[in-house]
XYZ file of N, CA, C and O in Angstrom:
732
model
N 115.371 105.676 99.636
C 115.108 105.047 100.923
C 115.138 103.526 100.842
O 114.802 102.868 101.803
N 115.507 102.976 99.692
C 115.513 101.518 99.562
C 116.473 100.849 100.540
O 116.340 99.665 100.820
N 117.423 101.596 101.071
C 118.356 101.025 102.046
C 117.651 100.677 103.364
O 118.213 100.004 104.204
N 116.415 101.131 103.535
C 115.631 100.822 104.736
C 114.728 99.602 104.550
O 114.129 99.120 105.512
N 114.587 99.129 103.312
C 113.667 98.023 103.028
C 114.101 96.729 103.706
O 115.290 96.415 103.782
N 113.105 95.986 104.143
C 113.329 94.651 104.696
C 113.222 93.632 103.572
O 112.483 93.823 102.604
N 113.905 92.510 103.725
C 113.792 91.380 102.792
C 112.834 90.358 103.404
O 113.007 89.952 104.554
N 111.824 89.948 102.627
C 110.917 88.909 103.094
C 111.543 87.557 102.777
O 111.739 87.221 101.610
N 111.883 86.797 103.809
C 112.530 85.498 103.642
C 111.488 84.406 103.420
O 111.658 83.526 102.581
N 110.404 84.468 104.182
C 109.324 83.492 104.013
C 108.014 84.120 104.449
O 107.996 85.142 105.151
N 106.929 83.495 104.015
C 105.600 84.001 104.326
C 104.639 82.822 104.396
O 104.710 81.913 103.562
N 103.764 82.834 105.396
C 102.800 81.746 105.559
C 101.453 82.343 105.969
O 101.381 83.195 106.855
N 100.384 81.880 105.295
C 99.046 82.340 105.650
C 98.518 81.532 106.825
O 98.591 80.303 106.841
N 97.984 82.245 107.797
C 97.372 81.632 108.967
C 95.856 81.574 108.788
O 95.224 80.566 109.067
N 95.294 82.670 108.297
C 93.861 82.755 107.977
C 93.766 83.390 106.603
O 94.421 84.401 106.339
N 92.924 82.820 105.732
C 92.747 83.390 104.400
C 91.271 83.284 104.033
O 90.834 82.312 103.439
N 90.519 84.310 104.420
C 89.079 84.394 104.166
C 88.795 85.706 103.442
O 89.674 86.559 103.330
N 87.539 85.869 102.997
C 87.175 87.099 102.284
C 87.495 88.361 103.076
O 88.019 89.314 102.543
N 87.136 88.397 104.342
C 87.240 89.632 105.122
C 88.306 89.561 106.200
O 88.463 90.509 106.968
N 89.011 88.469 106.302
C 90.061 88.346 107.313
C 91.182 87.477 106.767
O 91.025 86.265 106.658
N 92.269 88.111 106.421
C 93.432 87.387 105.947
C 94.621 87.814 106.800
O 94.907 89.002 106.923
N 95.268 86.823 107.386
C 96.416 87.076 108.253
C 97.556 86.188 107.817
O 97.387 84.979 107.648
N 98.721 86.813 107.623
C 99.912 86.044 107.287
C 101.009 86.385 108.284
O 100.979 87.444 108.923
N 101.968 85.488 108.388
C 103.143 85.736 109.213
C 104.368 85.636 108.316
O 104.523 84.675 107.559
N 105.198 86.666 108.357
C 106.408 86.726 107.546
C 107.640 86.590 108.430
O 107.642 87.017 109.593
N 108.683 86.035 107.858
C 110.019 86.098 108.450
C 110.801 87.068 107.571
O 110.834 86.918 106.346
N 111.410 88.063 108.205
C 112.075 89.133 107.452
C 113.500 89.359 107.948
O 113.826 89.056 109.095
N 114.307 89.912 107.049
C 115.664 90.323 107.398
C 115.741 91.845 107.231
O 115.447 92.379 106.161
N 116.149 92.522 108.299
C 116.345 93.966 108.254
C 117.661 94.278 107.543
O 118.513 93.390 107.396
N 117.872 95.510 107.096
C 119.113 95.865 106.399
C 120.380 95.572 107.201
O 121.421 95.264 106.619
N 120.272 95.619 108.532
C 121.468 95.339 109.347
C 121.675 93.848 109.589
O 122.575 93.440 110.310
N 120.822 93.000 108.979
C 120.945 91.550 109.115
C 120.077 90.946 110.195
O 119.952 89.722 110.279
N 119.460 91.764 111.041
C 118.580 91.258 112.093
C 117.410 90.506 111.479
O 116.772 90.990 110.536
N 117.133 89.316 112.004
C 116.009 88.505 111.527
C 114.800 88.781 112.422
O 114.893 88.727 113.652
N 113.682 89.087 111.794
C 112.403 89.250 112.485
C 111.607 87.987 112.154
O 111.128 87.825 111.033
N 111.460 87.056 113.121
C 110.899 85.741 112.801
C 109.379 85.707 112.636
O 108.872 84.909 111.862
N 108.647 86.543 113.341
C 107.178 86.461 113.317
C 106.576 87.855 113.177
O 106.178 88.480 114.157
N 106.502 88.346 111.930
C 105.895 89.648 111.677
C 104.528 89.403 111.048
O 104.427 88.870 109.949
N 103.479 89.790 111.772
C 102.110 89.515 111.343
C 101.578 90.661 110.492
O 101.739 91.833 110.842
N 100.949 90.299 109.382
C 100.415 91.271 108.438
C 98.960 90.914 108.136
O 98.640 89.775 107.786
N 98.076 91.914 108.283
C 96.671 91.765 107.892
C 96.528 92.185 106.436
O 97.051 93.232 106.039
N 95.836 91.382 105.668
C 95.565 91.726 104.270
C 94.066 91.923 104.111
O 93.284 91.000 104.345
N 93.689 93.126 103.780
C 92.295 93.458 103.479
C 92.247 93.942 102.035
O 93.267 94.392 101.497
N 91.071 93.944 101.430
C 90.968 94.598 100.120
C 91.220 96.097 100.286
O 91.037 96.649 101.379
N 91.629 96.766 99.213
C 91.697 98.220 99.248
C 90.279 98.768 99.337
O 89.314 98.115 98.916
N 90.165 99.985 99.867
C 88.863 100.604 100.101
C 88.760 101.925 99.349
O 89.758 102.523 98.975
N 87.529 102.383 99.188
C 87.242 103.717 98.648
C 86.219 104.396 99.555
O 85.427 103.728 100.235
N 86.264 105.720 99.567
C 85.197 106.499 100.202
C 85.131 107.850 99.522
O 86.025 108.206 98.757
N 84.060 108.587 99.812
C 83.896 109.879 99.140
C 83.130 110.860 99.999
O 82.225 110.484 100.739
N 83.524 112.105 99.843
C 82.694 113.211 100.271
C 81.799 113.433 99.061
O 82.249 113.889 98.004
N 80.545 113.030 99.191
C 79.618 112.977 98.061
C 78.618 114.130 98.173
O 77.831 114.188 99.124
N 78.671 115.037 97.201
C 77.820 116.227 97.184
C 76.696 116.061 96.170
O 76.939 115.749 95.003
N 75.477 116.301 96.624
C 74.318 116.221 95.741
C 74.275 117.451 94.841
O 75.028 118.408 95.038
N 73.373 117.452 93.878
C 73.236 118.605 92.978
C 72.898 119.879 93.744
O 73.232 120.974 93.296
N 72.236 119.767 94.897
C 71.929 120.955 95.703
C 72.957 121.168 96.821
O 72.668 121.820 97.824
N 74.166 120.630 96.635
C 75.331 120.853 97.498
C 75.144 120.346 98.928
O 75.651 120.942 99.869
N 74.458 119.235 99.075
C 74.344 118.569 100.369
C 75.306 117.379 100.391
O 75.447 116.672 99.393
N 75.969 117.167 101.522
C 76.902 116.058 101.680
C 76.136 114.840 102.176
O 75.352 114.936 103.134
N 76.347 113.705 101.522
C 75.683 112.467 101.925
C 76.538 111.765 102.975
O 77.696 111.421 102.715
N 75.964 111.552 104.141
C 76.625 110.820 105.217
C 75.817 109.584 105.545
O 74.611 109.522 105.266
N 76.461 108.621 106.148
C 75.814 107.365 106.515
C 75.952 107.133 108.010
O 76.957 107.482 108.609
N 74.945 106.501 108.573
C 75.043 105.966 109.934
C 74.809 104.475 109.820
O 73.836 104.036 109.212
N 75.746 103.716 110.428
C 75.569 102.277 110.441
C 76.278 101.658 111.634
O 77.228 102.221 112.168
N 75.781 100.514 112.022
C 76.362 99.776 113.136
C 77.644 99.113 112.674
O 77.689 98.486 111.622
N 78.692 99.241 113.481
C 79.972 98.604 113.207
C 80.276 97.675 114.368
O 80.538 98.125 115.487
N 80.218 96.389 114.088
C 80.266 95.396 115.165
C 81.582 95.384 115.935
O 81.585 95.206 117.153
N 82.724 95.548 115.270
C 83.995 95.529 116.003
C 84.032 96.644 117.045
O 84.521 96.450 118.155
N 83.474 97.809 116.713
C 83.410 98.932 117.655
C 82.198 98.813 118.584
O 82.142 99.492 119.607
N 81.227 97.990 118.193
C 79.974 97.791 118.934
C 79.211 99.099 119.122
O 78.686 99.388 120.196
N 79.146 99.882 118.030
C 78.368 101.112 118.081
C 77.971 101.557 116.679
O 78.548 101.114 115.691
N 76.991 102.442 116.635
C 76.583 103.072 115.385
C 77.508 104.265 115.172
O 77.700 105.079 116.075
N 78.094 104.341 113.970
C 79.033 105.421 113.685
C 78.593 106.219 112.464
O 77.891 105.715 111.580
N 79.013 107.468 112.437
C 78.777 108.361 111.313
C 79.932 108.175 110.337
O 81.102 108.212 110.741
N 79.618 107.982 109.059
C 80.648 107.663 108.063
C 80.353 108.322 106.727
O 79.261 108.846 106.485
N 81.342 108.191 105.845
C 81.188 108.529 104.440
C 80.738 107.286 103.691
O 81.044 106.165 104.109
N 80.063 107.446 102.561
C 79.778 106.270 101.738
C 81.062 105.720 101.129
O 81.996 106.462 100.838
N 81.090 104.407 100.954
C 82.250 103.767 100.352
C 82.254 102.284 100.636
O 81.280 101.735 101.152
N 83.353 101.637 100.312
C 83.450 100.203 100.548
C 84.683 99.618 99.894
O 85.631 100.328 99.556
N 84.657 98.321 99.697
C 85.808 97.579 99.172
C 85.895 97.653 97.653
O 84.879 97.640 96.957
N 87.124 97.697 97.183
C 87.389 97.599 95.750
C 87.427 96.119 95.403
O 88.140 95.344 96.035
N 86.638 95.724 94.414
C 86.620 94.326 93.994
C 87.808 94.042 93.077
O 88.404 94.961 92.506
N 88.141 92.765 92.952
C 89.271 92.353 92.116
C 89.107 92.901 90.694
O 88.020 92.842 90.125
N 90.178 93.433 90.137
C 90.222 93.994 88.778
C 89.310 95.202 88.585
O 88.900 95.488 87.460
N 89.001 95.917 89.654
C 88.138 97.099 89.586
C 88.995 98.327 89.920
O 89.797 98.292 90.845
N 88.815 99.405 89.182
C 89.538 100.632 89.486
C 88.917 101.292 90.719
O 87.734 101.085 91.009
N 89.691 102.089 91.444
C 89.109 102.788 92.592
C 87.910 103.656 92.213
O 86.899 103.652 92.925
N 87.980 104.379 91.103
C 86.840 105.222 90.722
C 85.605 104.388 90.404
O 84.489 104.731 90.806
N 85.779 103.286 89.697
C 84.632 102.432 89.393
C 84.036 101.863 90.680
O 82.809 101.823 90.853
N 84.887 101.425 91.590
C 84.416 100.897 92.877
C 83.634 101.957 93.638
O 82.578 101.677 94.224
N 84.143 103.186 93.605
C 83.454 104.263 94.307
C 82.075 104.518 93.705
O 81.078 104.605 94.429
N 82.005 104.622 92.394
C 80.705 104.874 91.751
C 79.719 103.733 92.061
O 78.547 103.977 92.326
N 80.203 102.496 92.048
C 79.356 101.344 92.378
C 78.880 101.429 93.818
O 77.688 101.265 94.112
N 79.797 101.691 94.752
C 79.437 101.771 96.167
C 78.468 102.920 96.441
O 77.535 102.774 97.231
N 78.691 104.060 95.812
C 77.777 105.193 95.997
C 76.369 104.834 95.554
O 75.389 105.133 96.250
N 76.253 104.186 94.409
C 74.938 103.793 93.918
C 74.296 102.761 94.838
O 73.120 102.885 95.193
N 75.060 101.759 95.267
C 74.512 100.711 96.135
C 74.086 101.263 97.494
O 72.999 100.958 97.974
N 74.956 102.055 98.118
C 74.687 102.494 99.488
C 73.727 103.678 99.575
O 73.023 103.813 100.572
N 73.719 104.536 98.549
C 72.914 105.756 98.635
C 71.819 105.869 97.584
O 70.886 106.637 97.760
N 71.970 105.168 96.466
C 71.030 105.321 95.356
C 71.347 106.516 94.476
O 70.585 106.837 93.570
N 72.487 107.173 94.707
C 72.867 108.362 93.946
C 73.933 108.020 92.909
O 74.822 107.216 93.156
N 73.810 108.702 91.740
C 74.866 108.703 90.725
C 75.442 110.104 90.669
O 74.731 111.087 90.929
N 76.732 110.210 90.272
C 77.432 111.483 90.335
C 78.023 111.862 88.992
O 78.570 111.027 88.282
N 77.929 113.165 88.668
C 78.481 113.680 87.421
C 79.999 113.636 87.422
O 80.619 113.282 86.433
N 80.598 114.051 88.537
C 82.036 114.267 88.578
C 82.625 113.598 89.814
O 82.061 113.713 90.899
N 83.729 112.896 89.632
C 84.448 112.272 90.746
C 85.907 112.693 90.618
O 86.530 112.511 89.571
N 86.439 113.263 91.698
C 87.819 113.750 91.704
C 88.601 113.079 92.836
O 88.157 113.050 93.986
N 89.763 112.561 92.513
C 90.634 111.917 93.485
C 91.165 112.935 94.489
O 91.581 114.031 94.114
N 91.173 112.554 95.776
C 91.713 113.418 96.831
C 92.958 112.851 97.501
O 93.932 113.563 97.717
N 92.911 111.573 97.869
C 94.038 111.031 98.632
C 94.089 109.510 98.550
O 93.086 108.860 98.235
N 95.259 109.001 98.843
C 95.507 107.551 98.927
C 96.295 107.337 100.211
O 97.413 107.847 100.349
N 95.703 106.614 101.164
C 96.305 106.451 102.488
C 96.272 104.996 102.926
O 95.322 104.284 102.631
N 97.296 104.582 103.652
C 97.266 103.280 104.307
C 96.438 103.391 105.582
O 96.522 104.399 106.292
N 95.704 102.342 105.899
C 94.967 102.299 107.162
C 95.950 102.248 108.326
O 95.845 103.007 109.289
N 96.917 101.360 108.244
C 97.968 101.225 109.247
C 99.099 100.431 108.611
O 99.099 99.205 108.675
N 100.078 101.098 107.984
C 101.095 100.381 107.227
C 102.017 99.505 108.075
O 102.768 98.712 107.529
N 101.943 99.623 109.385
C 102.747 98.751 110.244
C 102.190 97.336 110.276
O 102.950 96.370 110.353
N 100.860 97.209 110.186
C 100.258 95.877 110.323
C 99.269 95.513 109.230
O 98.888 94.352 109.130
N 98.819 96.476 108.431
C 97.804 96.191 107.406
C 98.310 96.649 106.036
O 98.922 97.705 105.908
N 98.025 95.835 105.028
C 98.545 96.055 103.679
C 97.682 97.003 102.844
O 98.157 97.606 101.896
N 96.413 97.150 103.171
C 95.483 97.840 102.273
C 95.575 99.358 102.344
O 96.067 99.934 103.302
N 95.039 99.976 101.286
C 94.974 101.432 101.168
C 93.516 101.855 101.055
O 92.655 101.077 100.643
N 93.287 103.111 101.376
C 91.981 103.741 101.138
C 92.189 104.868 100.137
O 93.090 105.689 100.303
N 91.358 104.887 99.109
C 91.354 105.931 98.097
C 90.146 106.820 98.372
O 89.012 106.333 98.385
N 90.403 108.101 98.599
C 89.315 109.025 98.912
C 89.089 109.979 97.744
O 90.051 110.440 97.116
N 87.825 110.261 97.494
C 87.411 111.117 96.381
C 86.428 112.175 96.874
O 85.830 112.027 97.932
N 86.238 113.197 96.069
C 85.111 114.095 96.226
C 84.242 113.874 94.994
O 84.746 113.847 93.859
N 82.972 113.626 95.235
C 82.010 113.389 94.145
C 81.022 114.544 94.142
O 80.533 114.954 95.200
N 80.737 115.060 92.948
C 79.835 116.215 92.834
C 78.702 115.916 91.862
O 78.837 115.095 90.976
N 77.602 116.644 92.069
C 76.475 116.547 91.141
C 75.629 115.312 91.332
O 75.030 114.814 90.379
N 75.533 114.816 92.551
C 74.782 113.589 92.819
C 73.281 113.747 92.665
O 72.695 114.706 93.163
N 72.696 112.789 91.956
C 71.231 112.723 91.793
C 70.771 111.345 92.218
O 71.368 110.334 91.820
N 69.694 111.308 92.974
C 69.146 110.014 93.395
C 68.439 109.381 92.197
O 67.520 109.963 91.624
N 68.887 108.178 91.814
C 68.346 107.499 90.641
C 67.784 106.124 90.975
O 67.172 105.483 90.126
N 68.012 105.662 92.218
C 67.580 104.309 92.587
C 67.439 104.218 94.107
O 67.895 105.103 94.840
N 66.846 103.137 94.540
C 66.800 102.832 95.968
C 68.144 102.228 96.378
O 68.919 101.767 95.535
N 68.417 102.234 97.661
C 69.621 101.566 98.154
C 69.563 100.090 97.785
O 68.495 99.486 97.771
N 70.730 99.527 97.498
C 70.852 98.099 97.227
C 71.964 97.586 98.136
O 73.122 97.475 97.732
N 71.586 97.310 99.386
C 72.568 97.012 100.414
C 72.969 95.548 100.418
O 72.178 94.672 100.079
N 74.221 95.309 100.829
C 74.727 93.952 100.989
C 74.084 93.315 102.215
O 73.616 94.005 103.124
N 74.116 92.000 102.242
C 73.647 91.277 103.415
C 74.469 91.753 104.622
O 75.696 91.856 104.542
N 73.798 92.061 105.703
C 74.486 92.542 106.893
C 74.637 94.055 106.950
O 75.192 94.576 107.908
N 74.153 94.760 105.934
C 74.211 96.227 105.944
C 72.835 96.798 106.245
O 71.843 96.397 105.641
N 72.791 97.716 107.162
C 71.631 98.564 107.408
C 72.179 99.963 107.533
O 72.996 100.233 108.426
N 71.774 100.847 106.633
C 72.385 102.175 106.552
C 71.299 103.236 106.520
O 70.386 103.179 105.702
N 71.426 104.213 107.403
C 70.605 105.417 107.361
C 71.407 106.506 106.676
O 72.598 106.695 106.961
N 70.756 107.240 105.784
C 71.390 108.330 105.046
C 71.024 109.652 105.707
O 69.870 109.869 106.079
N 72.015 110.530 105.834
C 71.798 111.885 106.333
C 72.406 112.853 105.332
O 73.496 112.605 104.808
N 71.723 113.949 105.073
C 72.234 115.003 104.202
C 72.558 116.218 105.059
O 71.731 116.649 105.864
N 73.771 116.748 104.887
C 74.193 117.932 105.642
C 74.895 118.898 104.701
O 75.409 118.496 103.659
N 74.950 120.145 105.096
C 75.684 121.144 104.315
C 77.185 120.930 104.503
O 77.617 120.327 105.498
N 78.003 121.422 103.584
C 79.449 121.348 103.783
C 79.892 122.032 105.086
O 80.813 121.551 105.758
N 79.235 123.113 105.459
C 79.557 123.794 106.714
C 79.240 122.903 107.913
O 79.997 122.862 108.886
N 78.127 122.170 107.851
C 77.776 121.240 108.920
C 78.777 120.084 108.963
O 79.144 119.605 110.038
N 79.231 119.617 107.801
C 80.266 118.581 107.749
C 81.508 119.050 108.498
O 82.076 118.301 109.296
N 81.927 120.286 108.253
C 83.083 120.846 108.958
C 82.843 120.846 110.463
O 83.703 120.438 111.238
N 81.671 121.285 110.872
C 81.325 121.303 112.299
C 81.378 119.894 112.893
O 81.919 119.682 113.980
N 80.826 118.924 112.171
C 80.813 117.536 112.662
C 82.223 116.970 112.804
O 82.550 116.344 113.810
N 83.068 117.179 111.799
C 84.422 116.612 111.874
C 85.235 117.300 112.969
O 86.005 116.654 113.676
N 85.048 118.599 113.141
C 85.790 119.312 114.183
C 85.299 118.966 115.587
O 86.029 119.165 116.558
N 84.082 118.430 115.691
C 83.566 118.006 116.998
C 83.783 116.513 117.240
O 83.207 115.938 118.152
N 84.591 115.879 116.371
C 84.953 114.465 116.530
C 83.735 113.534 116.412
O 83.631 112.537 117.128
N 82.835 113.840 115.489
C 81.603 113.056 115.328
C 81.790 111.795 114.495
O 80.902 110.947 114.471
N 82.927 111.675 113.811
C 83.142 110.519 112.936
C 83.949 109.447 113.652
O 84.920 109.745 114.334
N 83.551 108.205 113.446
C 84.207 107.094 114.113
C 85.274 106.411 113.285
O 85.871 105.450 113.743
N 85.537 106.885 112.104
C 86.462 106.207 111.198
C 87.597 107.169 110.818
O 87.371 108.198 110.193
N 88.807 106.825 111.182
C 89.953 107.716 110.966
C 90.185 108.025 109.486
O 90.498 109.164 109.129
N 90.050 107.036 108.624
C 90.298 107.273 107.201
C 89.220 108.136 106.568
O 89.473 108.840 105.597
N 88.018 108.111 107.118
C 86.976 109.005 106.642
C 87.292 110.433 107.092
O 87.146 111.381 106.324
N 87.741 110.562 108.336
C 88.069 111.883 108.865
C 89.169 112.546 108.043
O 89.059 113.722 107.687
N 90.211 111.813 107.710
C 91.290 112.407 106.914
C 90.777 112.823 105.539
O 91.121 113.899 105.051
N 89.938 112.013 104.926
C 89.359 112.378 103.636
C 88.506 113.629 103.717
O 88.511 114.465 102.810
N 87.769 113.760 104.805
C 86.939 114.953 104.996
C 87.816 116.198 105.052
O 87.496 117.225 104.445
N 88.935 116.124 105.770
C 89.818 117.288 105.829
C 90.365 117.645 104.451
O 90.425 118.824 104.089
N 90.763 116.651 103.650
C 91.201 116.935 102.281
C 90.090 117.641 101.496
O 90.341 118.593 100.760
N 88.854 117.168 101.651
C 87.729 117.764 100.917
C 87.432 119.174 101.400
O 87.139 120.060 100.585
N 87.475 119.397 102.707
C 87.201 120.740 103.229
C 88.235 121.750 102.732
O 87.899 122.896 102.445
N 89.476 121.304 102.594
C 90.503 122.180 102.013
C 90.170 122.455 100.560
O 90.191 123.606 100.104
N 89.812 121.412 99.805
C 89.458 121.553 98.380
C 88.269 122.496 98.200
O 88.215 123.265 97.250
N 87.308 122.431 99.135
C 86.106 123.256 99.060
C 86.327 124.671 99.615
O 85.413 125.489 99.601
N 87.518 124.958 100.109
C 87.820 126.279 100.642
C 87.244 126.546 102.017
O 87.188 127.697 102.457
N 86.849 125.513 102.732
C 86.281 125.687 104.066
C 87.325 125.596 105.173
O 87.045 125.911 106.329
N 88.522 125.136 104.826
C 89.666 125.144 105.737
C 90.863 125.595 104.910
O 91.066 125.127 103.789
N 91.620 126.529 105.442
C 92.803 127.020 104.730
C 94.062 126.713 105.503
O 94.058 126.425 106.652
């Protein structure tokens, strides 16, 4: 499919901050058409997990998301730091957001948030054998309530459109298939 690739002729950053990076590229399509102003958002890559405790409860989070201006139901996860593997980032985020450590972490999926306008990917995992070993250690600006539900309740919640984050929803479906709850 390389015959479909665009050539990047130039690139300029408009905003370059920790959580908001925007660049504008000038590109040439394979047929020679020049696209003068193609805007690309650059975010860090993300991780999330369907995190199962030792007693087979799924850890879910509720937190306020300002861009949506509402409290949403989510999976634990967050940004991958520079030079950090997705699995290491996930284990760190799980411990920080939930206070749980996990025996086993298995990769489920790697998805773009929106490859038309955003560069980052989300890596989704299923984590098993979680034990609470610490209190939450939240970042500034985070307030998170933890909820524990059965895998069957997770299925019910996702099928009733209870999650506000598309990349979390897709990860949940991968996990429900892995767990044999959807065939």
